[in-house]
mmCIF file of C-alpha atoms and ligand atoms in Angstrom:
data_model
loop_
_atom_site.group_PDB
_atom_site.id
_atom_site.type_symbol
_atom_site.label_atom_id
_atom_site.label_comp_id
_atom_site.label_asym_id
_atom_site.label_seq_id
_atom_site.Cartn_x
_atom_site.Cartn_y
_atom_site.Cartn_z
ATOM 1 C CA MET A 1 -28.595 -20.324 10.682
ATOM 2 C CA GLU A 2 -27.811 -21.180 7.051
ATOM 3 C CA LYS A 3 -24.083 -21.032 6.396
ATOM 4 C CA VAL A 4 -22.698 -18.171 4.338
ATOM 5 C CA LYS A 5 -21.129 -19.574 1.169
ATOM 6 C CA MET A 6 -17.919 -17.843 0.170
ATOM 7 C CA ILE A 7 -14.796 -18.078 -1.957
ATOM 8 C CA LEU A 8 -11.628 -16.394 -0.695
ATOM 9 C CA ASP A 9 -9.309 -14.878 -3.326
ATOM 10 C CA CYS A 10 -5.964 -14.018 -1.765
ATOM 11 C CA ASP A 11 -2.281 -13.170 -2.186
ATOM 12 C CA THR A 12 -1.187 -14.949 0.959
ATOM 13 C CA GLY A 13 0.922 -12.858 3.017
ATOM 14 C CA HIS A 14 0.476 -12.488 6.730
ATOM 15 C CA ASP A 15 -2.985 -10.963 7.053
ATOM 16 C CA ASP A 16 -4.321 -13.177 4.260
ATOM 17 C CA ALA A 17 -3.155 -16.146 6.359
ATOM 18 C CA ILE A 18 -5.262 -14.939 9.276
ATOM 19 C CA ALA A 19 -8.191 -14.425 6.898
ATOM 20 C CA ILE A 20 -7.862 -18.094 5.844
ATOM 21 C CA MET A 21 -7.820 -19.106 9.535
ATOM 22 C CA PHE A 22 -10.965 -17.045 10.190
ATOM 23 C CA ALA A 23 -12.895 -18.120 7.088
ATOM 24 C CA ALA A 24 -12.172 -21.811 7.614
ATOM 25 C CA GLY A 25 -12.789 -21.656 11.353
ATOM 26 C CA HIS A 26 -16.045 -19.723 11.624
ATOM 27 C CA PRO A 27 -19.012 -22.081 12.110
ATOM 28 C CA ASP A 28 -21.366 -20.020 9.938
ATOM 29 C CA ILE A 29 -19.068 -19.901 6.896
ATOM 30 C CA GLU A 30 -18.910 -22.529 4.154
ATOM 31 C CA LEU A 31 -15.541 -21.904 2.499
ATOM 32 C CA LEU A 32 -15.989 -23.397 -0.980
ATOM 33 C CA GLY A 33 -12.463 -22.780 -2.173
ATOM 34 C CA ILE A 34 -9.454 -20.470 -2.072
ATOM 35 C CA THR A 35 -8.025 -18.856 -5.210
ATOM 36 C CA THR A 36 -4.566 -17.350 -5.242
ATOM 37 C CA VAL A 37 -3.127 -14.426 -7.181
ATOM 38 C CA SER A 38 0.170 -12.603 -7.585
ATOM 39 C CA GLY A 39 0.331 -9.759 -5.063
ATOM 40 C CA ASN A 40 2.259 -9.537 -1.813
ATOM 41 C CA VAL A 41 4.730 -11.928 -3.434
ATOM 42 C CA THR A 42 4.803 -13.943 -6.680
ATOM 43 C CA LEU A 43 2.021 -16.423 -7.469
ATOM 44 C CA ASP A 44 4.118 -19.509 -6.708
ATOM 45 C CA LYS A 45 4.718 -18.158 -3.198
ATOM 46 C CA THR A 46 1.188 -16.913 -2.527
ATOM 47 C CA THR A 47 -0.047 -20.349 -3.574
ATOM 48 C CA SER A 48 2.438 -22.309 -1.458
ATOM 49 C CA ASN A 49 1.751 -20.013 1.519
ATOM 50 C CA THR A 50 -1.969 -20.670 1.136
ATOM 51 C CA LEU A 51 -1.351 -24.411 0.983
ATOM 52 C CA GLN A 52 0.919 -24.177 4.040
ATOM 53 C CA MET A 53 -1.867 -22.548 6.045
ATOM 54 C CA CYS A 54 -4.338 -25.219 4.913
ATOM 55 C CA GLN A 55 -1.863 -27.943 5.886
ATOM 56 C CA GLN A 56 -1.023 -26.372 9.255
ATOM 57 C CA LEU A 57 -4.686 -26.043 10.136
ATOM 58 C CA HIS A 58 -5.679 -29.382 8.568
ATOM 59 C CA LEU A 59 -8.168 -27.689 6.265
ATOM 60 C CA ASP A 60 -10.011 -29.650 3.609
ATOM 61 C CA VAL A 61 -10.475 -26.681 1.247
ATOM 62 C CA PRO A 62 -9.466 -26.786 -2.438
ATOM 63 C CA VAL A 63 -6.864 -24.233 -3.533
ATOM 64 C CA TYR A 64 -6.647 -22.941 -7.124
ATOM 65 C CA ALA A 65 -3.722 -20.942 -8.479
ATOM 66 C CA GLY A 66 -4.654 -17.941 -10.621
ATOM 67 C CA MET A 67 -3.056 -15.051 -12.443
ATOM 68 C CA ASP A 68 0.709 -14.625 -12.105
ATOM 69 C CA ARG A 69 0.793 -10.992 -13.203
ATOM 70 C CA PRO A 70 -1.447 -7.912 -13.365
ATOM 71 C CA LEU A 71 -3.591 -7.174 -16.436
ATOM 72 C CA VAL A 72 -1.509 -4.280 -17.732
ATOM 73 C CA ARG A 73 1.100 -2.843 -15.341
ATOM 74 C CA GLU A 74 4.322 -4.585 -14.312
ATOM 75 C CA ALA A 75 4.087 -6.923 -11.315
ATOM 76 C CA TYR A 76 4.237 -5.120 -7.943
ATOM 77 C CA HIS A 77 5.010 -6.882 -4.655
ATOM 78 C CA ALA A 78 5.401 -6.014 -0.958
ATOM 79 C CA PRO A 79 8.449 -7.936 0.362
ATOM 80 C CA GLU A 80 9.234 -5.064 2.709
ATOM 81 C CA ILE A 81 6.144 -6.045 4.725
ATOM 82 C CA HIS A 82 5.770 -9.771 4.090
ATOM 83 C CA GLY A 83 9.400 -10.773 3.466
ATOM 84 C CA GLU A 84 10.785 -12.718 0.510
ATOM 85 C CA THR A 85 8.584 -15.785 1.107
ATOM 86 C CA GLY A 86 5.454 -13.752 1.790
ATOM 87 C CA LEU A 87 5.159 -15.446 5.185
ATOM 88 C CA ASP A 88 8.604 -14.681 6.614
ATOM 89 C CA GLY A 89 8.948 -15.355 10.319
ATOM 90 C CA ILE A 90 7.091 -18.648 10.142
ATOM 91 C CA GLU A 91 8.837 -22.043 10.111
ATOM 92 C CA PHE A 92 6.651 -24.413 8.133
ATOM 93 C CA GLU A 93 6.919 -28.168 7.666
ATOM 94 C CA GLU A 94 7.533 -29.756 4.258
ATOM 95 C CA LEU A 95 4.575 -28.928 2.029
ATOM 96 C CA THR A 96 2.503 -31.955 1.035
ATOM 97 C CA TYR A 97 -0.755 -30.190 0.123
ATOM 98 C CA LYS A 98 -1.194 -29.501 -3.581
ATOM 99 C CA ALA A 99 -3.188 -26.965 -5.583
ATOM 100 C CA GLN A 100 -5.993 -28.171 -7.835
ATOM 101 C CA PRO A 101 -5.154 -28.537 -11.547
ATOM 102 C CA LYS A 102 -7.944 -26.156 -12.607
ATOM 103 C CA HIS A 103 -6.990 -22.483 -13.061
ATOM 104 C CA ALA A 104 -8.500 -20.152 -10.459
ATOM 105 C CA VAL A 105 -10.288 -18.068 -13.090
ATOM 106 C CA ASN A 106 -12.005 -21.164 -14.468
ATOM 107 C CA PHE A 107 -12.907 -22.283 -10.933
ATOM 108 C CA LEU A 108 -14.528 -18.907 -10.279
ATOM 109 C CA ILE A 109 -16.489 -19.008 -13.544
ATOM 110 C CA ASP A 110 -17.582 -22.650 -13.184
ATOM 111 C CA THR A 111 -18.589 -22.247 -9.531
ATOM 112 C CA PHE A 112 -20.586 -19.042 -9.946
ATOM 113 C CA MET A 113 -22.278 -20.212 -13.152
ATOM 114 C CA ALA A 114 -23.372 -23.456 -11.473
ATOM 115 C CA SER A 115 -24.601 -21.652 -8.350
ATOM 116 C CA ASP A 116 -27.992 -20.302 -7.286
ATOM 117 C CA GLY A 117 -26.444 -16.841 -6.917
ATOM 118 C CA ASP A 118 -25.834 -17.447 -3.203
ATOM 119 C CA ILE A 119 -22.020 -17.247 -3.127
ATOM 120 C CA THR A 120 -20.042 -14.223 -1.873
ATOM 121 C CA LEU A 121 -16.605 -13.581 -3.344
ATOM 122 C CA VAL A 122 -14.075 -12.169 -0.865
ATOM 123 C CA PRO A 123 -10.983 -10.850 -2.690
ATOM 124 C CA VAL A 124 -8.231 -9.726 -0.325
ATOM 125 C CA GLY A 125 -5.429 -9.225 -2.837
ATOM 126 C CA PRO A 126 -5.115 -7.576 -6.253
ATOM 127 C CA LEU A 127 -8.288 -8.091 -8.300
ATOM 128 C CA THR A 128 -6.641 -9.734 -11.317
ATOM 129 C CA ASN A 129 -8.439 -13.107 -11.022
ATOM 130 C CA VAL A 130 -11.802 -11.422 -10.483
ATOM 131 C CA ALA A 131 -11.400 -9.098 -13.461
ATOM 132 C CA MET A 132 -10.285 -11.943 -15.727
ATOM 133 C CA ALA A 133 -13.298 -14.048 -14.712
ATOM 134 C CA LEU A 134 -15.671 -11.126 -15.364
ATOM 135 C CA ARG A 135 -14.132 -10.554 -18.805
ATOM 136 C CA LEU A 136 -14.016 -14.235 -19.787
ATOM 137 C CA GLU A 137 -17.622 -14.903 -18.662
ATOM 138 C CA PRO A 138 -19.546 -11.628 -18.119
ATOM 139 C CA ARG A 139 -22.650 -13.554 -17.023
ATOM 140 C CA ILE A 140 -21.048 -14.293 -13.649
ATOM 141 C CA ALA A 141 -21.705 -10.681 -12.657
ATOM 142 C CA LYS A 142 -25.361 -11.603 -12.269
ATOM 143 C CA LYS A 143 -24.530 -14.834 -10.445
ATOM 144 C CA MET A 144 -22.363 -13.289 -7.714
ATOM 145 C CA LYS A 145 -24.298 -12.575 -4.510
ATOM 146 C CA ARG A 146 -21.815 -9.782 -3.759
ATOM 147 C CA ILE A 147 -18.112 -8.979 -3.627
ATOM 148 C CA VAL A 148 -16.730 -8.049 -0.205
ATOM 149 C CA LEU A 149 -13.184 -6.925 -0.858
ATOM 150 C CA MET A 150 -10.243 -5.595 1.086
ATOM 151 C CA GLY A 151 -8.756 -2.760 -0.911
ATOM 152 C CA GLY A 152 -8.687 0.932 -1.607
ATOM 153 C CA SER A 153 -9.081 3.932 0.630
ATOM 154 C CA CYS A 154 -11.260 7.024 0.772
ATOM 155 C CA GLY A 155 -8.274 8.809 2.156
ATOM 156 C CA LEU A 156 -4.548 8.169 1.902
ATOM 157 C CA GLY A 157 -2.808 5.195 0.368
ATOM 158 C CA ASN A 158 -0.159 2.865 1.786
ATOM 159 C CA SER A 159 1.713 2.037 -1.427
ATOM 160 C CA THR A 160 1.709 5.615 -2.716
ATOM 161 C CA PRO A 161 0.247 8.714 -1.036
ATOM 162 C CA SER A 162 -2.925 8.019 -3.061
ATOM 163 C CA ALA A 163 -3.168 4.273 -3.573
ATOM 164 C CA GLU A 164 -3.652 1.230 -1.363
ATOM 165 C CA PHE A 165 -1.616 -1.884 -2.244
ATOM 166 C CA ASN A 166 -4.343 -4.254 -3.566
ATOM 167 C CA ILE A 167 -5.647 -1.633 -5.980
ATOM 168 C CA TYR A 168 -2.237 -0.188 -6.872
ATOM 169 C CA ALA A 169 -0.923 -3.653 -7.724
ATOM 170 C CA ASP A 170 -3.538 -3.955 -10.504
ATOM 171 C CA PRO A 171 -5.568 -0.754 -11.034
ATOM 172 C CA GLU A 172 -7.020 -1.857 -14.373
ATOM 173 C CA ALA A 173 -8.404 -5.028 -12.767
ATOM 174 C CA ALA A 174 -9.974 -2.940 -10.006
ATOM 175 C CA HIS A 175 -11.529 -0.675 -12.634
ATOM 176 C CA VAL A 176 -13.169 -3.708 -14.274
ATOM 177 C CA VAL A 177 -14.517 -4.930 -10.924
ATOM 178 C CA PHE A 178 -15.846 -1.590 -9.651
ATOM 179 C CA HIS A 179 -17.672 -1.054 -12.970
ATOM 180 C CA SER A 180 -19.027 -4.625 -13.196
ATOM 181 C CA GLY A 181 -22.381 -3.853 -11.616
ATOM 182 C CA VAL A 182 -21.793 -6.460 -8.903
ATOM 183 C CA ASP A 183 -22.853 -5.363 -5.404
ATOM 184 C CA ILE A 184 -19.548 -4.382 -3.741
ATOM 185 C CA VAL A 185 -18.574 -3.857 -0.111
ATOM 186 C CA MET A 186 -15.174 -2.174 0.054
ATOM 187 C CA MET A 187 -13.119 -2.596 3.216
ATOM 188 C CA GLY A 188 -10.547 0.096 2.568
ATOM 189 C CA LEU A 189 -7.823 1.458 4.816
ATOM 190 C CA ASP A 190 -10.284 3.848 6.488
ATOM 191 C CA LEU A 191 -11.831 0.738 8.024
ATOM 192 C CA THR A 192 -9.034 -1.807 8.144
ATOM 193 C CA LEU A 193 -6.518 0.388 9.967
ATOM 194 C CA GLN A 194 -8.932 0.281 12.935
ATOM 195 C CA ALA A 195 -8.269 -3.482 13.165
ATOM 196 C CA GLU A 196 -4.719 -3.093 14.396
ATOM 197 C CA THR A 197 -2.881 -6.015 15.972
ATOM 198 C CA THR A 198 -0.878 -4.770 18.933
ATOM 199 C CA GLY A 199 1.457 -6.684 21.220
ATOM 200 C CA GLU A 200 -1.464 -7.101 23.617
ATOM 201 C CA ILE A 201 -3.589 -8.748 20.931
ATOM 202 C CA VAL A 202 -0.699 -11.084 20.057
ATOM 203 C CA GLU A 203 -0.403 -12.096 23.726
ATOM 204 C CA ARG A 204 -4.179 -12.535 23.994
ATOM 205 C CA MET A 205 -4.277 -14.943 21.043
ATOM 206 C CA HIS A 206 -1.082 -16.739 22.110
ATOM 207 C CA ALA A 207 -2.650 -17.264 25.560
ATOM 208 C CA ILE A 208 -5.484 -19.288 24.009
ATOM 209 C CA GLY A 209 -2.933 -22.069 24.054
ATOM 210 C CA ASN A 210 -3.811 -23.891 20.843
ATOM 211 C CA LYS A 211 -1.888 -24.146 17.561
ATOM 212 C CA ALA A 212 -4.047 -21.524 15.824
ATOM 213 C CA GLY A 213 -3.442 -19.027 18.617
ATOM 214 C CA LYS A 214 0.302 -19.565 18.441
ATOM 215 C CA LEU A 215 0.208 -19.300 14.622
ATOM 216 C CA PHE A 216 -1.717 -16.018 14.900
ATOM 217 C CA GLY A 217 0.869 -14.663 17.301
ATOM 218 C CA ASP A 218 3.876 -15.787 15.264
ATOM 219 C CA ILE A 219 2.419 -14.506 11.979
ATOM 220 C CA MET A 220 1.372 -11.096 13.249
ATOM 221 C CA SER A 221 4.499 -10.548 15.352
ATOM 222 C CA PHE A 222 6.550 -10.603 12.152
ATOM 223 C CA THR A 223 4.487 -7.925 10.398
ATOM 224 C CA ILE A 224 4.331 -5.760 13.526
ATOM 225 C CA GLY A 225 8.103 -5.646 13.113
ATOM 226 C CA THR A 226 8.098 -4.820 9.409
ATOM 227 C CA VAL A 227 5.302 -2.242 9.745
ATOM 228 C CA LYS A 228 7.310 -0.598 12.537
ATOM 229 C CA GLU A 229 10.299 -0.406 10.205
ATOM 230 C CA LYS A 230 8.350 0.982 7.237
ATOM 231 C CA TYR A 231 5.737 3.177 8.893
ATOM 232 C CA GLY A 232 7.069 3.642 12.443
ATOM 233 C CA LYS A 233 3.930 2.143 13.990
ATOM 234 C CA ASP A 234 3.910 -0.490 16.749
ATOM 235 C CA ALA A 235 0.911 -2.323 15.329
ATOM 236 C CA CYS A 236 -0.133 -4.077 12.132
ATOM 237 C CA ALA A 237 -3.682 -4.214 10.822
ATOM 238 C CA VAL A 238 -5.302 -7.525 9.958
ATOM 239 C CA HIS A 239 -6.683 -5.814 6.864
ATOM 240 C CA ASP A 240 -7.986 -8.948 5.124
ATOM 241 C CA VAL A 241 -9.778 -10.434 8.129
ATOM 242 C CA THR A 242 -12.220 -7.492 8.209
ATOM 243 C CA ALA A 243 -13.602 -8.462 4.781
ATOM 244 C CA VAL A 244 -14.359 -12.017 5.926
ATOM 245 C CA ALA A 245 -15.695 -10.890 9.325
ATOM 246 C CA TYR A 246 -18.203 -8.624 7.559
ATOM 247 C CA LEU A 247 -19.966 -11.699 6.150
ATOM 248 C CA VAL A 248 -20.859 -13.040 9.598
ATOM 249 C CA ALA A 249 -20.993 -9.881 11.715
ATOM 250 C CA PRO A 250 -22.098 -6.940 9.543
ATOM 251 C CA GLU A 251 -23.510 -5.276 12.655
ATOM 252 C CA LEU A 252 -19.926 -4.539 13.756
ATOM 253 C CA PHE A 253 -19.377 -2.373 10.679
ATOM 254 C CA GLU A 254 -20.614 1.008 9.516
ATOM 255 C CA THR A 255 -20.598 1.307 5.725
ATOM 256 C CA VAL A 256 -21.513 4.269 3.523
ATOM 257 C CA PRO A 257 -22.806 3.820 -0.040
ATOM 258 C CA MET A 258 -20.896 5.975 -2.483
ATOM 259 C CA TYR A 259 -19.790 6.156 -6.102
ATOM 260 C CA THR A 260 -16.228 4.881 -6.360
ATOM 261 C CA ASP A 261 -13.986 5.007 -9.412
ATOM 262 C CA ILE A 262 -10.406 3.863 -9.982
ATOM 263 C CA ASP A 263 -7.753 6.202 -11.337
ATOM 264 C CA ILE A 264 -6.053 4.300 -14.179
ATOM 265 C CA ASN A 265 -4.242 7.355 -15.516
ATOM 266 C CA HIS A 266 -0.483 7.118 -15.144
ATOM 267 C CA GLY A 267 -0.070 10.055 -12.850
ATOM 268 C CA ILE A 268 0.636 10.542 -9.140
ATOM 269 C CA SER A 269 -2.803 9.108 -8.235
ATOM 270 C CA TYR A 270 -2.538 5.951 -10.370
ATOM 271 C CA GLY A 271 -4.425 3.170 -8.528
ATOM 272 C CA ARG A 272 -6.369 5.492 -6.244
ATOM 273 C CA THR A 273 -9.956 4.567 -5.308
ATOM 274 C CA VAL A 274 -11.659 7.890 -5.903
ATOM 275 C CA CYS A 275 -14.574 7.751 -3.435
ATOM 276 C CA ASP A 276 -17.373 10.301 -3.819
ATOM 277 C CA CYS A 277 -17.805 10.702 -0.052
ATOM 278 C CA ASN A 278 -19.747 13.958 -0.463
ATOM 279 C CA HIS A 279 -21.886 12.671 -3.343
ATOM 280 C CA VAL A 280 -20.848 15.611 -5.517
ATOM 281 C CA THR A 281 -20.931 13.603 -8.775
ATOM 282 C CA GLY A 282 -24.585 12.692 -8.433
ATOM 283 C CA LEU A 283 -23.606 9.255 -9.745
ATOM 284 C CA PRO A 284 -25.277 6.208 -8.165
ATOM 285 C CA ALA A 285 -23.312 4.376 -5.489
ATOM 286 C CA ASN A 286 -21.453 1.299 -6.762
ATOM 287 C CA ALA A 287 -19.850 0.399 -3.424
ATOM 288 C CA HIS A 288 -20.651 0.272 0.276
ATOM 289 C CA VAL A 289 -17.470 1.637 1.824
ATOM 290 C CA GLY A 290 -16.458 0.575 5.315
ATOM 291 C CA MET A 291 -15.952 3.513 7.648
ATOM 292 C CA GLY A 292 -16.646 2.377 11.226
ATOM 293 C CA LEU A 293 -15.703 -0.757 13.180
ATOM 294 C CA ASN A 294 -16.681 -1.922 16.650
ATOM 295 C CA VAL A 295 -13.083 -2.804 17.497
ATOM 296 C CA PRO A 296 -13.555 -4.606 20.852
ATOM 297 C CA LYS A 297 -16.318 -6.787 19.417
ATOM 298 C CA PHE A 298 -14.225 -7.463 16.296
ATOM 299 C CA TRP A 299 -11.374 -8.872 18.409
ATOM 300 C CA GLU A 300 -13.835 -10.854 20.524
ATOM 301 C CA LEU A 301 -15.100 -12.405 17.277
ATOM 302 C CA VAL A 302 -11.591 -13.209 16.037
ATOM 303 C CA GLU A 303 -10.677 -14.747 19.390
ATOM 304 C CA SER A 304 -13.846 -16.852 19.412
ATOM 305 C CA VAL A 305 -12.931 -18.311 16.017
ATOM 306 C CA ILE A 306 -9.324 -19.063 16.999
ATOM 307 C CA ARG A 307 -10.569 -20.801 20.148
ATOM 308 C CA ARG A 308 -12.549 -23.240 18.014
ATOM 309 C CA TYR A 309 -9.369 -24.807 16.624
ATOM 310 C CA GLU A 310 -7.943 -27.892 18.333
HETATM 311 O O1 LIG B 1 -3.107 -2.837 1.868
HETATM 312 C C1 LIG B 1 -3.307 -4.044 2.566
HETATM 313 C C2 LIG B 1 -3.457 -5.193 1.620
HETATM 314 O O2 LIG B 1 -2.253 -5.374 0.896
HETATM 315 C C3 LIG B 1 -3.698 -6.532 2.338
HETATM 316 O O3 LIG B 1 -4.511 -7.344 1.538
HETATM 317 C C4 LIG B 1 -2.326 -7.132 2.443
HETATM 318 O O4 LIG B 1 -2.353 -8.565 2.447
HETATM 319 C C5 LIG B 1 -1.707 -6.665 1.168
HETATM 320 O O5 LIG B 1 -2.104 -7.555 0.139
HETATM 321 CA CA1 LIG B 2 -3.845 -9.599 0.951
#
């Protein structure tokens, strides 16, 4: 089977870290590079966290730092979930890995423009880098195979009652992306909250007995604790992993095509993905929205990838 070529754009926090582990470890994925963006924590931290994961897992994947603030709104972070470092709860060694000198936006533009249109972009943080690349070089919209993103929600938000974090952290960037004409798959909270890491899942991955399994357990145990504190739930979703998993196991997902817009008005729904679930607008679908997940098979897939690490 030909490998799926992808670029991961992330704001490494805990679930982004697992998405890096999955993308780099799956045998059918060719991870061309990782771009980082301000999101869960500031850009310097999301970049160093990404480099830490690459170093821990001995990954030979170039990392490019991107935008350090949203397009318009003030920077918005989630330390209450990911801690001050963005990967609190993990003791890392001294960082020796370095980011590439090229800016992430230029890496995205150069890579897509030089491609045969066979690369999937997987953003799992705020869409600032993606929007900037689309504005700086609009021709990349025709060169992107598709965008499979973690963000948004048909229903309720997790940063406000209406808005999910990745969209709320840069709504104007999301508006650019959802109106770019690129084929979009949106893994919103309706889907990702089905991929919840429980204590049992932590034990299951820990029991694999390799470094990746222990790292999974240590990383997710921390956010199970912070999610419990903030939302009162004893489980934490690996939101970002679902977007990467879709590339290699789309049969585990049920998606529904629908017109989706982004509320960029400064009201109580600022940053909401307004999904036309009932097709009342008559507008053509611009996103395939994840609604159903085969949860047991999803965890079997994640476990199979973690087992591949030394
Ligand atoms: O709402 C979940 C998203 O926000 C995930 O990407 C998580 O990493 C945070 O960025
Ligand atoms: Ca993320």
